[in-house]
Amino acid sequence: MSAKDVVTRFAPSPTGFLHIGGARTALFNWLFARHHGGKFVLRIEDTDRARSTPEATTAILKGLKWLGLDWDGDAISQFDRVERHQEAAQQMLDAGTAYKCYTTKEEIEAFREAAKAEKRSPVFQSPWRDAVETPDLPFVVRLKAPRTGETVVNDEVQGRVTFKNDTMDDLVLLRSDGTPTYMLAVVVDDHDMGITHVIRGDDHLTNAARQTLISEALGWDVPIFAHIPLIHGPDGKKLSKRHGALGVEEYRDMGYVSAGMRNYLARLGWSHGNDEFFSTEQAIEWFGLKTIGKSPARFDFKKLENLSGQHIRAAEAGPLFAEIEAYVAAQHGSGFTDDQKRVFIDSMDILKARAKTIPELIDMAYFFLGSRPFKADEKASKLLDVVSRGMLNRLTSRLRDATWTLENLEAEMREFAEGEDLKLGKIAQPLRAALTGRGVSPSVFDMMVILGKDETLARLEDVST
């Protein structure tokens, strides 16, 4: 198999949001396929009609698109392939590797109760496995699995894992209503779609043994498995709602940038030396299954926040603004005026210097997004006392004749500070409060240049009169 023959897949069940573990699984499959120049396929496993919803499918697609994970071809519905799954089951019946089982649910339950009471194996052994009669009764189709020996899964992450065949029952392939089970559908779909590598959570490791038996019963090659460790919370326990946000859309709504999210998810279980911050292009170049660890990764909001901030600072103004604009539209149903967009893009370098999320970026842009006169917050109000207002009044008079460049404004301010016998910070703090109504903002000199002379003087006059 050449590198370009690599085909991976992400196969979520549309029963809820795209949780963070699923997002990481999708990312690993996407990175592996893109690294090899292969294909990444999206399959929606919607055979559970009672729990699958169109809304969940839409949420999954939106989550993947926000993460920047594109798939090759159209998303495939597993439910649309039911006839093909039934065909595969019939193929096994014809080959004698599957059989019709007429045992009722009540009989199976009675068997298990008796096995428990007698302290013997609860693995159900159907009396119909080698029967020749075919009564006119409801039946399921079961795999005729080997009862001795071992099934081996040579996993790219977990290594060689063995399962004793006498611990696995003859699993159901088709239910009594003719619908396929998850186990059969997955194997048939992976085969028909040419999936070469199955990369998923290690909670599916036992499934790999069962799916191996189905593949072998059909005479098909078994894909290469790579079962990655699950994500745990900061306390080392399995990630759950008590640890905070779980759905990708929740992280998007908190304002983390998608590049930062991709970077962070890639580091949850996979590494490239000591590299923590890297671009998506670097992740594609470096990614491999051999450097995925076996231990569960721990989710850390501080690390995610830090990486999001680094990606904000590394981003080009245009693409970053597009993500900001999409965020604002999704959260508030509104957008920016053409003037605001222009100023936002022109000011991006100073806005993103300390921001770690999109809301923090927007907060930094408040000085030109808000409308005058600004209502001072608590910190700003304390800075704008009577003494400060008098000082700002004198500064305003001086600035009316100033040349409006960054260098000249800095020089004017320093001279003014010397004349007032004050440190520059003692002037910059109330000046910031006057210009923004807040105690925290970008550099006052940068803001003055961006706002322009007329607007800056007008804001100063608002507070000094």
Coordinates of C-alpha atoms in Angstrom, one line a residue, residues 29 43 49 109 231 393 429:
N29 CA -7.8 10.8 11.2
R43 CA -19.7 8.6 7.5
R49 CA -33.3 5.8 14.0
E109 CA -32.2 -14.1 29.7
I231 CA -9.4 12.2 27.3
N393 CA -7.9 69.6 30.5
Q429 CA -4.0 55.8 33.2

